[in-house]
CSV table of C-alpha atoms in Angstrom, one decimal:
chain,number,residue,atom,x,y,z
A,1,UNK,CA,-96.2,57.4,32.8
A,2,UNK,CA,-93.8,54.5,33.8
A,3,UNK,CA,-90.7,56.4,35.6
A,4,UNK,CA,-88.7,53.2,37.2
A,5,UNK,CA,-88.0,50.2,34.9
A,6,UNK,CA,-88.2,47.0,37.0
A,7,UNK,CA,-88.8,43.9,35.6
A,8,UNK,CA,-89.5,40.0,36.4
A,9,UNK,CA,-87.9,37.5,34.3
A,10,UNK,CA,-89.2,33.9,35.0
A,11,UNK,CA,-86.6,31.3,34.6
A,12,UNK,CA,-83.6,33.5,34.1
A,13,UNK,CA,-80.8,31.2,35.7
A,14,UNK,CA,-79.8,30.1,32.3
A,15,UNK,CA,-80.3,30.1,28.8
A,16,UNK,CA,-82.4,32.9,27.2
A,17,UNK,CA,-83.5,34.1,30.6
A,18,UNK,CA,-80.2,34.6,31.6
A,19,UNK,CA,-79.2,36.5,28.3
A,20,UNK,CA,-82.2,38.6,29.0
A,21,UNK,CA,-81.7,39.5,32.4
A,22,UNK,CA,-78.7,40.7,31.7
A,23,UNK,CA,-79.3,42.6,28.8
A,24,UNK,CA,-81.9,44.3,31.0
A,25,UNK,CA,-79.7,44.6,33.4
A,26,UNK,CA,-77.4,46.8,31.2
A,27,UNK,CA,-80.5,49.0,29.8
A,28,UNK,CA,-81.8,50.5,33.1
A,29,UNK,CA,-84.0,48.1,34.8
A,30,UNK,CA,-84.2,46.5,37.7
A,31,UNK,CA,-84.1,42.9,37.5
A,32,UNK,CA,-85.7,40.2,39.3
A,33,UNK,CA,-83.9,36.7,38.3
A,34,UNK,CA,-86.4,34.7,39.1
A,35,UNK,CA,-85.1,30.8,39.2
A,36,UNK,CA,-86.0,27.5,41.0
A,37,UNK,CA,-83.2,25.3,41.9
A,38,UNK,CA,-80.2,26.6,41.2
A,39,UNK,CA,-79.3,29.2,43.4
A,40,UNK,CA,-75.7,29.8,42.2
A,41,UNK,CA,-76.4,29.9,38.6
A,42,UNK,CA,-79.1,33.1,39.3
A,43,UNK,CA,-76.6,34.4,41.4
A,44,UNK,CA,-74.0,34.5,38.7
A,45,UNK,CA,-76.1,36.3,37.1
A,46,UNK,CA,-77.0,38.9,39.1
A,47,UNK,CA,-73.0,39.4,39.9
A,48,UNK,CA,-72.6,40.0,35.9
A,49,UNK,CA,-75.3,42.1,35.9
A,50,UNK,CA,-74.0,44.3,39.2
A,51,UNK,CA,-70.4,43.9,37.1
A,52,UNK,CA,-71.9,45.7,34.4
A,53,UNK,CA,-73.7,48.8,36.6
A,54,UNK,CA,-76.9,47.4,37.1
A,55,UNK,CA,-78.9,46.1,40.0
A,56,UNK,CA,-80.4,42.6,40.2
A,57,UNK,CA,-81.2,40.5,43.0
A,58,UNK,CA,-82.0,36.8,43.0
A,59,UNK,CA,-85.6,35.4,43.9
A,60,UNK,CA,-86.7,31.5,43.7
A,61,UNK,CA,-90.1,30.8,42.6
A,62,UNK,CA,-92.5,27.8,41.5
A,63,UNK,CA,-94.3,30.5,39.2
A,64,UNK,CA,-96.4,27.7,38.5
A,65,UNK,CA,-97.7,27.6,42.4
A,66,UNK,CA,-99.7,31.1,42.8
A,67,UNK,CA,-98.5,31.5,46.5
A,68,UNK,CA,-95.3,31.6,45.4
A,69,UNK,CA,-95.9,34.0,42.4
A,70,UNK,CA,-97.9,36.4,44.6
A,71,UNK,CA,-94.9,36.6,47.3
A,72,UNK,CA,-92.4,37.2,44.5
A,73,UNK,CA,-94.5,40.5,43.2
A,74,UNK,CA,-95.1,41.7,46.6
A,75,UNK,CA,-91.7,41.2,47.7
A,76,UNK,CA,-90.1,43.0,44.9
A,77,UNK,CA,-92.9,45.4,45.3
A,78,UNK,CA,-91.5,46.4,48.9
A,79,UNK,CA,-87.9,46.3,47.3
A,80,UNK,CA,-88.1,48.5,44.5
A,81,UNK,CA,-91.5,49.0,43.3
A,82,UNK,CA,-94.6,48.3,40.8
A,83,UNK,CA,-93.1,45.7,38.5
A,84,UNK,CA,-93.5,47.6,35.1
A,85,UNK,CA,-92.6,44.7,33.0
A,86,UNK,CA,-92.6,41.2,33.0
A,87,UNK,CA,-90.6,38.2,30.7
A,88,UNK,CA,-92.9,35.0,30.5
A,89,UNK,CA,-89.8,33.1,29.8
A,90,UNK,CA,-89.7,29.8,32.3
A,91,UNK,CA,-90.2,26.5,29.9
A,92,UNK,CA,-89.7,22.9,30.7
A,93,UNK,CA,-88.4,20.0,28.2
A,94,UNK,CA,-88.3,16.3,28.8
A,95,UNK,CA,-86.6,13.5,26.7
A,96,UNK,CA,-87.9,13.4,22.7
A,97,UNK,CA,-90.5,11.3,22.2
A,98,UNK,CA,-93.8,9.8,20.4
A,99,UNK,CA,-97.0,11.2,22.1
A,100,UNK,CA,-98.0,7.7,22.9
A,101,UNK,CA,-94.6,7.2,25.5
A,102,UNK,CA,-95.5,10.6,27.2
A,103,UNK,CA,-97.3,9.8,30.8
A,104,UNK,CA,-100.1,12.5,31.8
A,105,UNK,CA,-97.5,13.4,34.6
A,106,UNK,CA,-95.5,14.7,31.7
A,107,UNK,CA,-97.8,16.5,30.1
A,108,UNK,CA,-99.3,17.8,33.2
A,109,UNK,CA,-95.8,19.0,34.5
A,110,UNK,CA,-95.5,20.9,31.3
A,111,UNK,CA,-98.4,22.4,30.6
A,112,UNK,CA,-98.1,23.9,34.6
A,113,UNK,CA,-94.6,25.1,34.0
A,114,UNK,CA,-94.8,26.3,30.4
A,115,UNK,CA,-98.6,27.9,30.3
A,116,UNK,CA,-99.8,28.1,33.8
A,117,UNK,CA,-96.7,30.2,35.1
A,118,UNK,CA,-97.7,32.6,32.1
A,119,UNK,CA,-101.1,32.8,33.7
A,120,UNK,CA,-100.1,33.1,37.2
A,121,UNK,CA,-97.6,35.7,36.7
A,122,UNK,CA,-99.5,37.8,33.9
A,123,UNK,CA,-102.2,37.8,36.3
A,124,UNK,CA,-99.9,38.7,39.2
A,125,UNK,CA,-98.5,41.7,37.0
A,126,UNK,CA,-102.2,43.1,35.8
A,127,UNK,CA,-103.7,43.2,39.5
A,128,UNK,CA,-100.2,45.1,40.3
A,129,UNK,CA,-100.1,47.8,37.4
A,130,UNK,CA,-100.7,51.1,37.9
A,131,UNK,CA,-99.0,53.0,35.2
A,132,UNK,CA,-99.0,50.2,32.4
A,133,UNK,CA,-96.1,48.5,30.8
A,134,UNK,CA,-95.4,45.3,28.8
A,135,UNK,CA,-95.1,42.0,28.7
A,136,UNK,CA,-93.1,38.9,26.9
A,137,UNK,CA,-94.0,35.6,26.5
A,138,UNK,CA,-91.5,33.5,25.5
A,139,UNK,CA,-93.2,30.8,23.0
A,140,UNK,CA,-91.2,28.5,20.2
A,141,UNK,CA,-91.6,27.8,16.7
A,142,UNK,CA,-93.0,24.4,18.2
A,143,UNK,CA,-95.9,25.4,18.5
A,144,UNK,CA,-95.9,26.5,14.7
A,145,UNK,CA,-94.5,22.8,13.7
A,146,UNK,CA,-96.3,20.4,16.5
A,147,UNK,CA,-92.8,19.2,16.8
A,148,UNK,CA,-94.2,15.6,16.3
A,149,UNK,CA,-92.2,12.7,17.2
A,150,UNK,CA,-90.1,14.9,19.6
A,151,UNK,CA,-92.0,17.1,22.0
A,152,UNK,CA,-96.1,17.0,20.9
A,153,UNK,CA,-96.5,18.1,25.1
A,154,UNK,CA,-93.9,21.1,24.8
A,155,UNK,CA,-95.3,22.0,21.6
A,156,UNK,CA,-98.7,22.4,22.6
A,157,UNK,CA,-97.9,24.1,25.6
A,158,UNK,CA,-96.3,26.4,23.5
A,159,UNK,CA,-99.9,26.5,21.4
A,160,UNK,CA,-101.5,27.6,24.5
A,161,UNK,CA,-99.0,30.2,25.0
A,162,UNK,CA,-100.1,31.9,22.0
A,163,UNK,CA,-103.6,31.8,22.1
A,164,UNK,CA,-102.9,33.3,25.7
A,165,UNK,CA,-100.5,35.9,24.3
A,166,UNK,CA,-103.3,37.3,21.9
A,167,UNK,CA,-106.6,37.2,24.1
A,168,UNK,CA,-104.3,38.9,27.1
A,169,UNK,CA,-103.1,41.5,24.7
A,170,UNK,CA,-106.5,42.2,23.5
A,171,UNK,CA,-107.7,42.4,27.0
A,172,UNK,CA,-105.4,44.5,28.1
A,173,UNK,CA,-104.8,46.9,25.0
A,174,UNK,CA,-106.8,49.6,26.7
A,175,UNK,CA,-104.5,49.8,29.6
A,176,UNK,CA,-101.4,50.4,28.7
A,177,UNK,CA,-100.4,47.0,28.9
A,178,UNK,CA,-98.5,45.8,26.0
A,179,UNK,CA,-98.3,41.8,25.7
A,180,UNK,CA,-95.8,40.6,22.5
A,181,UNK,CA,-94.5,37.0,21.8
A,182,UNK,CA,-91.2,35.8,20.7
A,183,UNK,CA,-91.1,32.4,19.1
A,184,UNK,CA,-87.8,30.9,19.1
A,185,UNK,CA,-86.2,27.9,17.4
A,186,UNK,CA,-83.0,25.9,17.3
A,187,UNK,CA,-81.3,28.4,20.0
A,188,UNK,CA,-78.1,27.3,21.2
A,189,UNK,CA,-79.1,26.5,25.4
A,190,UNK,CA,-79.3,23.3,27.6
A,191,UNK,CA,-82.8,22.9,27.1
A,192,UNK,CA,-81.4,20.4,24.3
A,193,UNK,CA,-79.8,18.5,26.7
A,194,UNK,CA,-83.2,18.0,28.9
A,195,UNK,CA,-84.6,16.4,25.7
A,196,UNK,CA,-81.3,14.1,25.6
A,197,UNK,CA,-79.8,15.7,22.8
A,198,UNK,CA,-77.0,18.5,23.7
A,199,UNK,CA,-76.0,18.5,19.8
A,200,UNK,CA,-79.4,19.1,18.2
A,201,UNK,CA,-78.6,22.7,16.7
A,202,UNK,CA,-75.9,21.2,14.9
A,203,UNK,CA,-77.6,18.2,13.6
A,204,UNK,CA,-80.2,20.7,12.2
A,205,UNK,CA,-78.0,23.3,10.8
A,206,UNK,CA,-78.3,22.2,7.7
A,207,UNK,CA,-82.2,22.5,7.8
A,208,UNK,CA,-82.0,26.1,8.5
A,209,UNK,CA,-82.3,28.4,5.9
A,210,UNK,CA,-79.6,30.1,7.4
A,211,UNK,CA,-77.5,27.4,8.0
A,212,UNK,CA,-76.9,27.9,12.1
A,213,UNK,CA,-78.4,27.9,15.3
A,214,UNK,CA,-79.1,31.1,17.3
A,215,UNK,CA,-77.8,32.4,20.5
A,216,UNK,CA,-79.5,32.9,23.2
A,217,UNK,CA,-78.5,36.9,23.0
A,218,UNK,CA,-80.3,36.9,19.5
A,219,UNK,CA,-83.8,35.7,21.3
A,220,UNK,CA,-82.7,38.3,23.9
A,221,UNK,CA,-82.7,41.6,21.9
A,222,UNK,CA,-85.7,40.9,20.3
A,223,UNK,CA,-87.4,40.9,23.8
A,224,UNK,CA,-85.5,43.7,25.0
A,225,UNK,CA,-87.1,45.6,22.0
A,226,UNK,CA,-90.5,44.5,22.2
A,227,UNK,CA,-90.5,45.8,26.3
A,228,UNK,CA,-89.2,49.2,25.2
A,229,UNK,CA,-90.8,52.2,23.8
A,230,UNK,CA,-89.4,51.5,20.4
A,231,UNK,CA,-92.2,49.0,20.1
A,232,UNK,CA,-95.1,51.3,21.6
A,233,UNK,CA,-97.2,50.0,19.0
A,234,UNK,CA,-96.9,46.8,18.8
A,235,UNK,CA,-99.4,44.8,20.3
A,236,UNK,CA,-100.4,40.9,20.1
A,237,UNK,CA,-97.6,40.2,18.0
A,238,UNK,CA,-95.1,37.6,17.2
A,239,UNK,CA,-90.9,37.6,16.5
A,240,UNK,CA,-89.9,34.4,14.8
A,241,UNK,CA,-86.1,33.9,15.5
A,242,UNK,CA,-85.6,30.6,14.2
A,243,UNK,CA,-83.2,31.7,11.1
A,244,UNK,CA,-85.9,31.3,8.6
A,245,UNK,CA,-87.6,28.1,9.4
């Protein structure tokens, strides 16, 4: 029986880890922010989640260097306690282009941040868990569409993630460990700008059934719900919030 609620969410200085956080924040848990760089953007966070009653702290991380991902368990381990739930959410994009412009840095940089940080961390949460709990990986309809001539490297990455998010939940269906994906598309956050395009919701509006972007709040509630008990039995599965698409 989970008592405590404390969770880890990868990359949540900005974007839809930020919106998560937060929401957490406001539902009980504990909330590890974990970021990399920007040290006053996590902070921000935790303050609005302290704002709104809840408790937070601030904890940078390469998740995609184990060291780094063990110390971060074990140090919110001595903090609060067992981390009972975990938000695979960290995800890197570089400038849009062919697959014959993108360097095997590139690629290697992503797959490391985008897939291995799932790895690391899931791993890190498993050998942890006593009572059970859940976990999110936070995927994209990329790697639905291949996203060809823009991000083939993120996309596949994002490939990975799910095959990762199904064998992990089959693994682990026997121990109370849930593991869900949410696939997200055309979200209104800065990751646009990292592939040199701030205004590419907008452009694509018009593609989307539903004729807009989402927020970063939308990606958020659908993780929030796939962490708590409302979603007890839902293993191995996957939220599409790309308005149709």
């Amino acid at each position: 029986q989970i008592v405590g609620k404390v969770v880890i969410v990868t990359g949540a200085s900005r974007g839809i880890g930020a919106a998560t956080a937060k929401l957490l924040g406001s539902n009980d848990y504990k909330v590890c922010v974990n970021y990399l760089s920007d040290k006053n953007a996590a902070d921000r966070v935790c303050a609005s989640i302290a704002d709104n009653g809840g408790v937070a702290f601030a904890h940078e991380a390469d998740v995609s260097d184990e060291a780094q991902v063990l110390d971060m368990f074990e140090y919110v381990r001595e903090q609060w306690d067992e981390v009972t739930h975990l938000v695979n959410n960290v995800g890197v994009l570089f400038t849009k282009t062919e697959l014959i412009n993108v360097s095997a840095e590139r690629f290697t940089k992503v797959l490391n941040t985008n897939v291995l940080s799932a790895f690391l961390c899931s791993k890190a949460f498993v050998k942890q868990s006593v009572a059970g709990g859940a976990i999110v990986n936070v995927s994209s309809i990329a790697s639905r569409t291949g996203a060809p001539f823009e991000y083939v490297d993120y996309a596949t990455s994002k490939g990975a993630m799910d095959s990762f998010t199904k064998g992990l939940s089959l693994e682990l269906a026997t121990k109370n460990i849930r593991v869900n994906s949410v696939r997200p598309g055309f979200i209104k956050t800065d990751i646009h700008a990292d592939g040199g395009e701030p205004g590419r919701v907008e452009r694509l509006s018009s593609q989307i059934p539903m004729q807009r972007g989402g927020t970063a709040d939308e990606v958020a509630q659908a993780i929030a719900w796939l962490l708590s008990p409302q979603s007890s039995y839902v293993t191995g599965s996957f939220i599409d919030l790309a308005g149709g698409k």
